[in-house]
Tab-separated table of C-alpha atoms and ligand atoms in Angstrom:
chain	number	residue	atom	x	y	z
A	193	MET	CA	231.305	162.332	350.108
A	194	SER	CA	231.325	165.609	351.980
A	195	ASN	CA	232.537	163.827	355.073
A	196	THR	CA	235.716	162.737	353.341
A	197	LEU	CA	236.280	166.158	351.833
A	198	GLN	CA	235.889	167.766	355.207
A	199	LYS	CA	238.417	165.427	356.745
A	200	ASN	CA	240.918	165.879	353.960
A	201	LEU	CA	241.038	169.601	354.642
A	202	ASN	CA	243.353	168.708	357.515
A	203	TYR	CA	245.791	167.215	355.038
A	204	LYS	CA	247.981	168.767	352.438
A	205	LYS	CA	248.244	166.789	349.222
A	206	TYR	CA	251.591	166.545	347.441
A	207	VAL	CA	251.447	165.154	343.929
A	208	ILE	CA	254.947	164.101	342.889
A	209	ASP	CA	253.992	162.444	339.588
A	210	ASN	CA	251.274	160.202	338.215
A	211	ARG	CA	252.470	157.252	340.297
A	212	LEU	CA	253.263	158.976	343.566
A	213	GLN	CA	251.351	161.266	345.898
A	214	TYR	CA	251.342	161.988	349.628
A	215	PHE	CA	248.925	163.277	352.159
A	216	LYS	CA	250.357	164.987	355.177
A	217	PRO	CA	248.608	166.776	358.051
A	218	HIS	CA	249.437	170.459	358.392
A	219	ALA	CA	252.745	170.778	360.233
A	220	SER	CA	251.451	172.624	363.273
A	221	ARG	CA	249.197	169.696	364.089
A	222	ILE	CA	252.081	167.189	364.278
A	223	GLU	CA	254.370	169.405	366.339
A	224	LYS	CA	251.709	170.354	368.840
A	225	THR	CA	250.860	166.716	369.408
A	226	PHE	CA	254.480	165.701	370.012
A	227	ALA	CA	255.148	168.518	372.495
A	228	GLU	CA	251.894	167.928	374.313
A	229	GLU	CA	252.289	164.184	374.513
A	230	ILE	CA	255.812	164.487	375.912
A	231	SER	CA	254.667	167.075	378.393
A	232	PHE	CA	251.954	164.703	379.583
A	233	SER	CA	253.977	161.497	379.602
A	234	LEU	CA	257.067	162.837	381.388
A	235	ASN	CA	255.135	164.892	383.884
A	236	ARG	CA	253.853	161.889	385.832
A	237	HIS	CA	255.006	159.655	388.595
A	238	CYS	CA	255.599	156.718	386.208
A	239	LYS	CA	257.312	158.466	383.353
A	240	PHE	CA	257.082	157.182	379.813
A	241	ILE	CA	257.756	158.138	376.193
A	242	SER	CA	255.487	156.679	373.518
A	243	PRO	CA	257.406	154.306	371.221
A	244	LYS	CA	255.849	155.899	368.161
A	245	PHE	CA	258.361	158.715	368.660
A	246	PHE	CA	261.292	156.355	368.061
A	247	TYR	CA	260.855	156.563	364.332
A	248	ASP	CA	262.376	159.787	363.077
A	249	LYS	CA	264.843	159.411	360.189
A	250	LYS	CA	267.721	158.311	362.432
A	251	GLY	CA	265.450	156.038	364.492
A	252	SER	CA	264.020	154.405	361.392
A	253	ASP	CA	267.533	153.798	360.055
A	254	LEU	CA	268.601	152.281	363.375
A	255	PHE	CA	265.533	150.090	363.395
A	256	GLU	CA	266.456	148.787	359.937
A	257	LYS	CA	269.812	147.815	361.462
A	258	ILE	CA	268.101	146.074	364.394
A	259	CYS	CA	266.131	143.981	361.922
A	260	MET	CA	269.383	142.623	360.502
A	261	LEU	CA	271.015	141.795	363.845
A	262	PRO	CA	271.808	138.125	364.448
A	263	GLU	CA	269.940	138.237	367.780
A	264	TYR	CA	266.798	139.835	366.354
A	265	TYR	CA	264.884	136.839	364.980
A	266	PRO	CA	261.403	138.404	364.348
A	267	THR	CA	262.136	140.040	360.965
A	268	LYS	CA	263.916	137.062	359.446
A	269	THR	CA	261.293	134.674	360.707
A	270	GLU	CA	258.382	136.768	359.485
A	271	ILE	CA	260.012	136.953	356.040
A	272	THR	CA	260.232	133.167	355.928
A	273	ILE	CA	256.530	132.911	356.720
A	274	LEU	CA	255.572	135.610	354.186
A	275	LYS	CA	257.344	133.629	351.493
A	276	LYS	CA	255.073	130.715	352.258
A	277	LEU	CA	252.118	133.012	351.576
A	278	GLN	CA	253.194	133.483	347.980
A	279	ASN	CA	251.185	130.442	347.022
A	280	GLU	CA	248.363	130.786	349.498
A	281	LEU	CA	247.422	134.467	349.757
A	282	PRO	CA	246.041	134.840	346.197
A	283	SER	CA	243.204	132.452	346.997
A	284	TYR	CA	241.896	135.024	349.512
A	285	LEU	CA	242.026	137.949	347.052
A	286	ASP	CA	239.698	139.007	344.242
A	287	LYS	CA	240.171	141.569	341.444
A	288	ASN	CA	239.723	144.620	343.518
A	289	PHE	CA	242.364	144.821	346.282
A	290	ARG	CA	245.029	147.336	347.191
A	291	VAL	CA	247.754	146.983	349.824
A	292	VAL	CA	247.597	149.284	352.856
A	293	GLU	CA	250.488	149.099	355.288
A	294	LEU	CA	250.655	150.422	358.835
A	295	GLY	CA	254.280	151.392	359.369
A	296	SER	CA	255.699	151.300	355.894
A	297	GLY	CA	259.010	150.441	354.393
A	298	ALA	CA	260.762	149.567	351.204
A	299	SER	CA	261.483	146.482	353.197
A	300	VAL	CA	261.806	142.938	352.002
A	301	LYS	CA	258.459	142.244	353.684
A	302	THR	CA	256.518	144.860	351.729
A	303	ARG	CA	258.159	143.625	348.542
A	304	ILE	CA	257.051	140.049	349.113
A	305	ILE	CA	253.436	141.204	349.311
A	306	LEU	CA	253.858	143.538	346.301
A	307	ASP	CA	255.319	140.597	344.349
A	308	ILE	CA	252.202	138.591	345.106
A	309	PHE	CA	249.981	141.490	344.003
A	310	SER	CA	252.033	142.026	340.845
A	311	GLN	CA	251.209	138.506	339.767
A	312	ILE	CA	247.494	139.168	340.090
A	313	TYR	CA	246.943	142.808	339.102
A	314	ASP	CA	248.021	144.943	336.128
A	315	VAL	CA	248.239	147.983	338.375
A	316	VAL	CA	249.191	147.583	342.030
A	317	GLU	CA	248.075	150.242	344.481
A	318	TYR	CA	250.017	150.677	347.699
A	319	PHE	CA	248.999	152.995	350.575
A	320	PRO	CA	251.730	153.160	353.208
A	321	ILE	CA	250.837	154.909	356.467
A	322	ASP	CA	253.819	156.126	358.465
A	323	ILE	CA	254.614	159.064	360.722
A	324	SER	CA	258.206	159.056	359.558
A	325	GLU	CA	259.362	161.004	356.522
A	326	ILE	CA	261.317	157.874	355.577
A	327	LEU	CA	258.138	157.071	353.700
A	328	ALA	CA	259.241	159.383	350.889
A	329	GLU	CA	262.588	157.660	350.489
A	330	SER	CA	261.206	154.144	350.605
A	331	SER	CA	258.452	154.992	348.103
A	332	GLU	CA	260.988	156.209	345.545
A	333	SER	CA	262.916	152.997	345.837
A	334	LEU	CA	259.784	150.847	345.437
A	335	LEU	CA	258.672	152.778	342.332
A	336	LYS	CA	262.031	152.135	340.694
A	337	ASP	CA	261.561	148.405	341.057
A	338	TYR	CA	257.841	148.070	340.335
A	339	ASP	CA	256.670	149.521	336.996
A	340	HIS	CA	252.984	149.085	337.653
A	341	LEU	CA	252.970	150.397	341.188
A	342	HIS	CA	251.012	153.480	342.286
A	343	ILE	CA	251.735	154.831	345.750
A	344	THR	CA	249.610	157.092	347.916
A	345	GLY	CA	251.567	157.757	351.095
A	346	ILE	CA	249.870	158.992	354.243
A	347	ILE	CA	252.363	160.659	356.562
A	348	ASP	CA	250.498	160.468	359.839
A	349	THR	CA	249.845	158.346	362.918
A	350	TYR	CA	248.191	154.980	362.330
A	351	GLU	CA	244.922	156.284	363.784
A	352	GLY	CA	245.016	159.373	361.598
A	353	GLY	CA	245.848	157.340	358.526
A	354	LEU	CA	243.102	154.800	359.151
A	355	GLU	CA	240.553	157.524	359.714
A	356	PHE	CA	241.714	159.142	356.473
A	357	LEU	CA	241.192	155.855	354.623
A	358	LYS	CA	237.733	155.233	355.979
A	359	ASN	CA	235.225	155.665	353.156
A	360	TYR	CA	238.055	156.716	350.845
A	361	ASP	CA	236.636	154.672	347.988
A	362	GLU	CA	235.117	151.317	347.057
A	363	LYS	CA	238.364	149.451	346.516
A	364	LYS	CA	239.070	146.646	348.990
A	365	ASN	CA	242.005	147.017	351.359
A	366	LEU	CA	244.413	144.355	352.516
A	367	ILE	CA	245.713	146.038	355.671
A	368	LEU	CA	249.176	144.869	356.731
A	369	PHE	CA	250.344	145.263	360.297
A	370	LEU	CA	253.620	143.378	360.414
A	371	GLY	CA	256.660	143.088	362.645
A	372	SER	CA	254.701	142.484	365.846
A	373	SER	CA	254.239	146.252	366.072
A	374	PHE	CA	250.878	145.499	367.627
A	375	GLY	CA	252.785	144.025	370.583
A	376	ASN	CA	254.098	147.508	371.329
A	377	PHE	CA	250.680	148.671	372.499
A	378	SER	CA	249.474	148.133	376.062
A	379	PRO	CA	246.691	145.516	376.143
A	380	VAL	CA	244.024	148.200	376.591
A	381	ASP	CA	245.337	150.408	373.795
A	382	GLY	CA	245.858	147.352	371.631
A	383	HIS	CA	242.266	146.287	372.026
A	384	GLU	CA	241.108	149.789	371.167
A	385	PHE	CA	243.413	149.886	368.159
A	386	LEU	CA	242.113	146.583	366.795
A	387	GLN	CA	238.619	147.960	367.206
A	388	LYS	CA	239.703	151.045	365.304
A	389	ILE	CA	241.077	148.937	362.464
A	390	ASN	CA	237.965	146.783	362.427
A	391	SER	CA	235.680	149.829	362.375
A	392	THR	CA	237.495	151.444	359.440
A	393	MET	CA	237.308	148.232	357.402
A	394	LYS	CA	234.641	147.665	354.782
A	395	LYS	CA	233.027	144.290	354.402
A	396	GLY	CA	235.417	142.225	352.292
A	397	ASP	CA	238.574	144.036	353.461
A	398	LEU	CA	241.328	141.842	354.896
A	399	PHE	CA	243.748	142.301	357.767
A	400	LEU	CA	247.116	140.549	357.994
A	401	ILE	CA	248.846	140.814	361.363
A	402	GLY	CA	252.310	139.558	362.335
A	403	LEU	CA	252.750	138.680	366.006
A	404	ASP	CA	255.699	137.386	367.982
A	405	LEU	CA	255.185	134.255	370.079
A	406	VAL	CA	256.096	133.377	373.666
A	407	LYS	CA	259.406	131.527	373.832
A	408	ASP	CA	262.557	130.963	375.850
A	409	ARG	CA	263.514	134.002	377.983
A	410	GLN	CA	267.094	134.052	376.801
A	411	ILE	CA	266.174	134.229	373.135
A	412	LEU	CA	263.749	137.047	373.876
A	413	GLU	CA	266.103	139.070	376.045
A	414	SER	CA	269.040	139.000	373.665
A	415	ALA	CA	266.764	140.089	370.803
A	416	TYR	CA	266.172	143.343	372.716
A	417	ASP	CA	269.680	143.889	374.082
A	418	ASP	CA	272.080	143.024	371.300
A	419	SER	CA	275.838	142.657	371.681
A	420	GLN	CA	276.605	145.528	369.264
A	421	GLY	CA	274.512	147.998	371.268
A	422	ILE	CA	272.315	149.016	368.327
A	423	THR	CA	269.126	148.530	370.345
A	424	ALA	CA	270.601	150.732	373.075
A	425	GLU	CA	271.410	153.407	370.513
A	426	PHE	CA	267.891	153.155	369.103
A	427	ASN	CA	266.331	153.561	372.542
A	428	LEU	CA	268.550	156.536	373.443
A	429	ASN	CA	267.886	158.205	370.090
A	430	VAL	CA	264.413	159.216	371.224
A	431	LEU	CA	266.091	161.612	373.684
A	432	SER	CA	268.120	163.210	370.849
A	433	ARG	CA	264.910	163.629	368.956
A	434	ILE	CA	263.303	165.428	371.894
A	435	ASN	CA	266.436	167.590	372.146
A	436	ASP	CA	266.215	168.552	368.471
A	437	GLU	CA	262.501	168.956	368.013
A	438	LEU	CA	261.329	170.169	371.408
A	439	ASP	CA	264.344	172.228	372.387
A	440	ALA	CA	265.490	170.065	375.277
A	441	ASP	CA	268.854	169.447	376.920
A	442	PHE	CA	269.031	165.711	377.632
A	443	ASN	CA	272.639	164.565	378.086
A	444	LEU	CA	272.643	161.078	376.571
A	445	ASN	CA	275.670	160.052	378.627
A	446	ASN	CA	273.475	160.262	381.719
A	447	PHE	CA	271.143	157.480	380.532
A	448	SER	CA	271.393	153.801	379.734
A	449	HIS	CA	269.307	151.219	377.880
A	450	HIS	CA	267.536	148.809	380.246
A	451	SER	CA	265.376	145.883	379.122
A	452	LEU	CA	263.966	142.654	380.584
A	453	TYR	CA	261.379	139.956	379.907
A	454	ASN	CA	258.359	140.063	382.235
A	455	GLU	CA	257.067	136.518	382.082
A	456	HIS	CA	253.841	137.182	383.947
A	457	ASP	CA	252.724	139.853	381.500
A	458	GLN	CA	254.350	138.085	378.525
A	459	ARG	CA	256.316	141.103	377.414
A	460	ILE	CA	259.737	142.627	376.938
A	461	GLU	CA	259.879	145.906	378.849
A	462	MET	CA	262.267	148.628	377.801
A	463	TYR	CA	263.366	151.645	379.754
A	464	LEU	CA	265.832	154.511	379.723
A	465	LYS	CA	267.562	154.531	383.070
A	466	SER	CA	268.784	157.785	384.608
A	467	LEU	CA	272.375	157.204	385.777
A	468	VAL	CA	272.496	160.272	388.040
A	469	ASN	CA	270.216	162.733	389.808
A	470	GLN	CA	269.498	165.286	387.109
A	471	SER	CA	267.225	168.006	385.777
A	472	VAL	CA	266.332	168.405	382.126
A	473	VAL	CA	264.600	171.329	380.439
A	474	ILE	CA	262.147	170.560	377.619
A	475	SER	CA	261.288	174.042	376.383
A	476	LYS	CA	258.532	173.362	373.895
A	477	SER	CA	256.753	171.103	376.380
A	478	ASP	CA	257.108	173.734	379.121
A	479	LEU	CA	258.676	171.150	381.352
A	480	LEU	CA	261.454	170.984	383.909
A	481	LEU	CA	262.032	167.295	384.380
A	482	ASN	CA	263.661	166.037	387.594
A	483	LEU	CA	265.061	162.506	387.551
A	484	GLU	CA	266.631	160.542	390.362
A	485	LYS	CA	269.541	158.175	389.987
A	486	ASP	CA	268.223	154.782	388.763
A	487	GLU	CA	264.811	156.216	387.900
A	488	LEU	CA	263.296	154.588	384.835
A	489	ILE	CA	261.530	156.170	381.884
A	490	HIS	CA	259.441	153.524	380.212
A	491	THR	CA	259.779	153.522	376.420
A	492	GLU	CA	258.458	150.238	375.089
A	493	TYR	CA	256.536	147.043	375.664
A	494	SER	CA	256.863	144.219	373.201
A	495	HIS	CA	254.185	141.675	374.017
A	496	LYS	CA	254.564	138.034	373.126
A	497	TYR	CA	251.578	135.810	372.419
A	498	LYS	CA	250.318	132.269	372.554
A	499	LEU	CA	248.157	131.221	369.624
A	500	SER	CA	245.143	131.160	371.921
A	501	ASP	CA	245.868	134.805	372.913
A	502	ILE	CA	245.905	135.833	369.252
A	503	HIS	CA	242.643	134.159	368.470
A	504	LYS	CA	240.988	135.710	371.491
A	505	LEU	CA	242.326	139.194	370.667
A	506	LEU	CA	240.889	139.073	367.162
A	507	ASP	CA	237.686	137.319	368.164
A	508	ASP	CA	236.927	139.902	370.826
A	509	VAL	CA	236.716	142.779	368.356
A	510	GLY	CA	234.713	140.884	365.744
A	511	PHE	CA	237.305	139.616	363.317
A	512	ASP	CA	236.759	136.395	361.432
A	513	ILE	CA	240.047	134.485	361.398
A	514	LYS	CA	240.862	132.989	358.012
A	515	HIS	CA	244.228	131.386	358.712
A	516	THR	CA	247.349	131.526	360.924
A	517	TRP	CA	250.765	130.668	359.454
A	518	LEU	CA	253.842	129.791	361.541
A	519	ASP	CA	257.553	129.114	360.943
A	520	ASP	CA	259.167	125.758	361.665
A	521	LYS	CA	260.327	126.737	365.164
A	522	ASN	CA	257.001	128.359	366.131
A	523	TYR	CA	258.801	131.646	366.823
A	524	PHE	CA	256.439	133.977	364.966
A	525	SER	CA	252.950	134.064	363.459
A	526	LEU	CA	250.988	135.689	360.652
A	527	THR	CA	247.213	135.755	360.899
A	528	LEU	CA	244.781	136.732	358.154
A	529	ALA	CA	241.355	137.956	359.242
A	530	SER	CA	238.306	139.575	357.718
A	531	LYS	CA	235.505	141.657	359.144
A	532	ILE	CA	232.453	139.637	360.053
B	235	LIG	N1	257.836	145.876	366.916
B	235	LIG	C1	259.224	145.650	367.271
B	235	LIG	C2	259.278	144.611	368.369
B	235	LIG	O1	258.562	144.716	369.330
B	235	LIG	C3	259.839	146.926	367.726
B	235	LIG	C4	261.215	146.786	368.278
B	235	LIG	C5	262.108	145.859	368.017
B	235	LIG	C6	261.835	147.620	369.155
B	235	LIG	N2	263.282	146.078	368.705
B	235	LIG	C7	263.122	147.139	369.399
B	235	LIG	C8	261.452	148.737	369.784
B	235	LIG	C9	263.989	147.753	370.243
B	235	LIG	C10	262.326	149.342	370.626
B	235	LIG	C11	263.580	148.857	370.847
B	235	LIG	O2	260.032	143.655	368.262
């Protein structure tokens, strides 16, 4: 397929051994995008930083910690639901599936799915897509524990990774998008992203999406503002990353973590609040940023859904919903869908 070959020219292939390889876009492409996006997003009246930039090595480690916090129920709940799938998922799979994961990990969640695949297949193929280099570390740890696992990591944005996968081969993909990461998109971007996923799927491919559900405000708000301050540290870390990678001089002491539940829009909103009037230089983005006291930089939405919202979202882009699983408290959901 000349098309595929053409596309893969933008990627460098790293073969580690016969069970592990990576594809990574040429470095200049990643750096340019980061600098440009920051220049655009902080050079506006309503300033924002895309949450995809949270996940450098430190950010990914902090996020792992968030997942274990007593207040942060989504991870634990999703794991409970995934365990229920151990009996039910195989009935949706035939001989020819691999696991593709958007936002990878050596996490308990990935392992539950790999356990299910290990029962069905002699060789399990896993394609994690992640912009963070943590992918390398987590792959090594998975390979130690799974003898028949072959990993092809794609170190890129979700969009890049999906595009890379399109027409890759004839094998069917079970695409995992867990952790309610979808809820971090704006509704418009989310719709577009689902369309993107749908359009890169072959007939017969499956999509498993984990989404957080609307619930009591207090439960939601403490999940995103924990008592140990790990979420605050995670939010502020994006400024350190900009300092390191884009040659900037943010003083982290001049910012605080600010989050709230917006009931009307069914979402947690997260911001970095400027505690003083200040100017910040971001050299590689060619930007002198002026912030007023109390000015907010938006960093994250985390949308919460009703079951009817989920069905409409998937319906609208042409997915065929196979099943939705819930936990006992109806806190979280997993939905399996195919392409019509
Ligand atoms: N997808 C996760 C969520 O929306 C991401 C997340 C959890 C997160 N906690 C966070 C992002 C704190 C930023 C800050 O629940």
